[in-house]
Amino acid sequence: MAVSSQPLSGYRAGLRRLWQILKSLFARVAFFATAIAIGMTSSWFSVHRGLPFNTETFGPWVAWHFAGQSASEPYTRGRFAMSGGLPLSGDRIVRLEARFDDDGRRLHSSCVYEVSGQMIDARWWTLAAFDSAGRLIPNEAQRYGWNTATTALGADGRFSILLGRDAHSGNWLPTGAAGRMVVIFEIQEPAVIPADTNSEESAIKPPSIKRISC
């Protein structure tokens, strides 16, 4: 007796339809997964590294334009909420963060750095070092930063602050066993908000960060 091919062809047609549905489903899942990954990545980058509209780069320093401002946008608020940072409050604040030295090498507590620059024309400035999680670095000297009042200036009116594990004379900032570090330079009520480090009109020249030894 001849076997009808109709059930077999119907079975194959059903498999083809199922395969087409699965392909369409997989494509949609892949699309949404990619979109979510891109969104999460861009959000992470916006919060942790900033974007052109809320940050500006000055050599190794990144300035967060809206830090401490009442009208700061969500990425800046999220950045400091996640890090636990407490930027100075006010609309005349310049906050600079550095994770690298002048040569683009990641800051690490095992190295010695010199942070130096000209005196800042501002009401107040502070410089402090934090670990990669945004925490102050524990040290026996209980020294966590330098500011306008405590920093000794050179004969030329410039300041020089040494960052390192071992004690140094002068303006020494202990880095302990922090590992990767972030240096924060905050300026309160500067005479001029900088637009460009190379601009002659800018009253603020962010300090250099030079690695002395490692």
Short mmCIF file of C-alpha atoms in Angstrom, two decimals:
data_model
loop_
_atom_site.label_atom_id
_atom_site.label_comp_id
_atom_site.label_asym_id
_atom_site.label_seq_id
_atom_site.Cartn_x
_atom_site.Cartn_y
_atom_site.Cartn_z
CA MET A 1 0.00 0.00 0.00
CA ALA A 2 1.38 3.43 -0.96
CA VAL A 3 1.97 5.83 1.94
CA SER A 4 0.46 9.30 1.48
CA SER A 5 3.07 12.09 1.43
CA GLN A 6 0.55 14.68 2.59
CA PRO A 7 1.14 14.23 6.39
CA LEU A 8 4.91 14.31 5.87
CA SER A 9 4.80 17.50 3.81
CA GLY A 10 2.53 19.11 6.40
CA TYR A 11 4.97 18.12 9.16
CA ARG A 12 7.86 19.70 7.22
CA ALA A 13 5.87 22.86 6.59
CA GLY A 14 5.15 23.09 10.31
CA LEU A 15 8.84 22.74 11.12
CA ARG A 16 9.69 25.51 8.67
CA ARG A 17 7.09 27.82 10.23
CA LEU A 18 8.40 27.01 13.72
CA TRP A 19 11.96 27.71 12.60
CA GLN A 20 10.91 31.06 11.12
CA ILE A 21 9.16 31.99 14.39
CA LEU A 22 12.22 30.99 16.43
CA LYS A 23 14.54 32.96 14.13
CA SER A 24 12.34 36.02 14.47
CA LEU A 25 12.22 35.57 18.25
CA PHE A 26 16.01 35.14 18.50
CA ALA A 27 16.57 38.23 16.36
CA ARG A 28 14.32 40.30 18.61
CA VAL A 29 15.99 39.01 21.76
CA ALA A 30 19.44 39.77 20.30
CA PHE A 31 18.30 43.26 19.30
CA PHE A 32 16.92 44.10 22.74
CA ALA A 33 19.92 42.55 24.50
CA THR A 34 22.28 44.65 22.36
CA ALA A 35 20.23 47.79 22.97
CA ILE A 36 20.24 47.18 26.74
CA ALA A 37 24.00 46.51 26.74
CA ILE A 38 24.68 49.70 24.78
CA GLY A 39 22.40 51.69 27.09
CA MET A 40 24.03 50.31 30.23
CA THR A 41 27.52 50.90 28.84
CA SER A 42 26.76 54.48 27.81
CA SER A 43 25.12 55.17 31.18
CA TRP A 44 28.13 53.73 33.03
CA PHE A 45 30.52 55.82 30.95
CA SER A 46 28.40 58.94 31.44
CA VAL A 47 28.37 58.48 35.22
CA HIS A 48 31.97 57.38 35.72
CA ARG A 49 33.84 59.24 32.98
CA GLY A 50 31.45 61.96 31.88
CA LEU A 51 30.38 63.29 28.50
CA PRO A 52 31.30 66.45 26.58
CA PHE A 53 28.26 68.33 27.89
CA ASN A 54 29.06 67.77 31.59
CA THR A 55 32.85 67.40 31.63
CA GLU A 56 35.92 69.01 30.10
CA THR A 57 39.47 67.66 29.92
CA PHE A 58 42.55 69.63 30.99
CA GLY A 59 45.60 67.40 30.50
CA PRO A 60 45.19 64.53 32.99
CA TRP A 61 42.32 66.36 34.73
CA VAL A 62 38.61 66.00 34.07
CA ALA A 63 36.39 68.89 35.20
CA TRP A 64 32.79 68.11 36.21
CA HIS A 65 30.97 71.31 35.30
CA PHE A 66 27.88 70.71 37.45
CA ALA A 67 29.50 69.24 40.58
CA GLY A 68 27.97 70.78 43.69
CA GLN A 69 25.40 72.78 41.74
CA SER A 70 21.74 72.69 42.70
CA ALA A 71 20.74 72.29 39.05
CA SER A 72 23.18 69.49 38.23
CA GLU A 73 22.01 66.98 35.62
CA PRO A 74 21.26 63.31 36.52
CA TYR A 75 24.58 61.86 35.32
CA THR A 76 26.58 64.15 37.62
CA ARG A 77 24.23 63.44 40.55
CA GLY A 78 24.49 59.71 39.86
CA ARG A 79 28.27 59.88 39.61
CA PHE A 80 28.69 61.38 43.09
CA ALA A 81 25.90 59.30 44.61
CA MET A 82 27.63 56.09 43.49
CA SER A 83 31.10 57.21 44.59
CA GLY A 84 29.93 58.64 47.88
CA GLY A 85 31.70 61.89 47.00
CA LEU A 86 30.57 65.14 48.56
CA PRO A 87 31.62 67.97 46.24
CA LEU A 88 31.55 71.49 47.62
CA SER A 89 28.12 73.02 47.34
CA GLY A 90 27.65 76.12 45.22
CA ASP A 91 27.51 77.42 41.67
CA ARG A 92 31.10 78.74 41.62
CA ILE A 93 32.94 75.48 42.08
CA VAL A 94 35.49 73.85 39.77
CA ARG A 95 36.05 70.17 40.53
CA LEU A 96 38.92 68.44 38.75
CA GLU A 97 39.59 64.70 38.93
CA ALA A 98 42.72 62.89 37.75
CA ARG A 99 43.20 59.14 37.40
CA PHE A 100 46.35 59.39 35.27
CA ASP A 101 49.61 61.31 35.34
CA ASP A 102 50.76 63.75 32.66
CA ASP A 103 52.07 60.84 30.57
CA GLY A 104 48.78 58.94 30.67
CA ARG A 105 49.84 56.30 33.21
CA ARG A 106 47.29 55.17 35.81
CA LEU A 107 47.91 56.68 39.24
CA HIS A 108 49.01 54.04 41.76
CA SER A 109 50.00 54.27 45.41
CA SER A 110 53.20 52.31 44.78
CA CYS A 111 54.62 55.31 42.88
CA VAL A 112 55.71 58.79 43.95
CA TYR A 113 54.15 61.78 42.20
CA GLU A 114 54.68 65.52 42.26
CA VAL A 115 51.57 67.64 41.83
CA SER A 116 52.72 71.19 41.18
CA GLY A 117 51.38 74.41 39.78
CA GLN A 118 50.97 78.13 40.17
CA MET A 119 48.98 79.62 43.02
CA ILE A 120 45.28 79.63 42.22
CA ASP A 121 43.42 82.93 42.05
CA ALA A 122 40.41 81.76 44.03
CA ARG A 123 38.80 82.03 47.44
CA TRP A 124 39.82 78.48 48.40
CA TRP A 125 41.22 75.27 46.94
CA THR A 126 41.82 71.76 48.24
CA LEU A 127 43.72 68.75 46.92
CA ALA A 128 43.17 65.22 48.22
CA ALA A 129 43.80 61.63 47.13
CA PHE A 130 41.23 58.82 47.24
CA ASP A 131 41.26 55.13 46.44
CA SER A 132 39.45 53.83 43.34
CA ALA A 133 36.22 53.48 45.37
CA GLY A 134 36.29 57.17 46.31
CA ARG A 135 37.37 56.66 49.92
CA LEU A 136 39.99 58.69 51.78
CA ILE A 137 43.23 56.75 52.15
CA PRO A 138 43.98 55.65 55.75
CA ASN A 139 47.46 56.61 56.98
CA GLU A 140 49.30 56.90 60.31
CA ALA A 141 49.97 60.59 59.79
CA GLN A 142 46.20 61.17 59.47
CA ARG A 143 46.90 63.55 56.63
CA TYR A 144 44.26 63.50 53.92
CA GLY A 145 44.77 66.61 51.85
CA TRP A 146 46.26 70.07 51.39
CA ASN A 147 44.55 73.39 50.87
CA THR A 148 45.08 77.12 50.45
CA ALA A 149 45.95 77.64 54.12
CA THR A 150 48.16 74.62 54.77
CA THR A 151 50.27 74.35 51.61
CA ALA A 152 53.76 75.86 51.78
CA LEU A 153 54.74 77.75 48.63
CA GLY A 154 58.12 77.94 46.96
CA ALA A 155 60.11 81.12 46.46
CA ASP A 156 58.53 81.46 43.01
CA GLY A 157 55.02 81.36 44.47
CA ARG A 158 54.28 77.90 43.11
CA PHE A 159 53.15 74.93 45.16
CA SER A 160 54.49 71.38 45.05
CA ILE A 161 52.77 68.42 46.74
CA LEU A 162 54.37 64.97 46.84
CA LEU A 163 52.16 61.88 46.81
CA GLY A 164 53.73 58.65 48.04
CA ARG A 165 53.73 55.90 50.64
CA ASP A 166 56.93 56.94 52.41
CA ALA A 167 57.23 60.19 54.36
CA HIS A 168 58.74 63.21 52.62
CA SER A 169 59.57 66.67 53.83
CA GLY A 170 57.35 69.56 52.82
CA ASN A 171 53.86 69.08 51.42
CA TRP A 172 53.60 65.30 51.60
CA LEU A 173 50.30 63.46 51.00
CA PRO A 174 50.41 59.78 52.11
CA THR A 175 48.97 57.23 49.69
CA GLY A 176 49.35 54.09 51.82
CA ALA A 177 48.28 50.85 50.18
CA ALA A 178 45.42 52.36 48.19
CA GLY A 179 46.42 50.77 44.88
CA ARG A 180 44.81 52.72 42.05
CA MET A 181 44.09 56.30 43.07
CA VAL A 182 42.05 59.34 42.13
CA VAL A 183 43.30 62.85 42.89
CA ILE A 184 40.64 65.52 43.46
CA PHE A 185 41.37 69.22 43.05
CA GLU A 186 38.46 71.49 44.04
CA ILE A 187 38.49 75.25 43.61
CA GLN A 188 35.92 77.46 45.30
CA GLU A 189 34.94 80.76 43.72
CA PRO A 190 37.75 81.08 41.16
CA ALA A 191 38.30 84.46 39.55
CA VAL A 192 37.54 82.93 36.14
CA ILE A 193 35.98 79.58 35.26
CA PRO A 194 38.48 77.98 32.84
CA ALA A 195 37.44 77.25 29.30
CA ASP A 196 40.76 75.94 28.08
CA THR A 197 44.06 75.25 29.82
CA ASN A 198 45.87 76.84 26.89
CA SER A 199 43.79 79.99 27.05
CA GLU A 200 45.74 83.04 28.21
CA GLU A 201 42.49 84.44 29.63
CA SER A 202 42.01 81.52 31.99
CA ALA A 203 42.91 82.36 35.59
CA ILE A 204 43.18 78.68 36.48
CA LYS A 205 46.04 76.50 35.32
CA PRO A 206 45.46 72.97 36.64
CA PRO A 207 48.60 71.55 38.26
CA SER A 208 50.79 69.02 36.54
CA ILE A 209 51.09 65.44 37.79
CA LYS A 210 54.55 64.02 37.20
CA ARG A 211 55.66 60.56 38.24
CA ILE A 212 58.97 60.81 40.16
CA SER A 213 59.59 57.12 40.81
CA CYS A 214 57.81 53.81 40.87
#
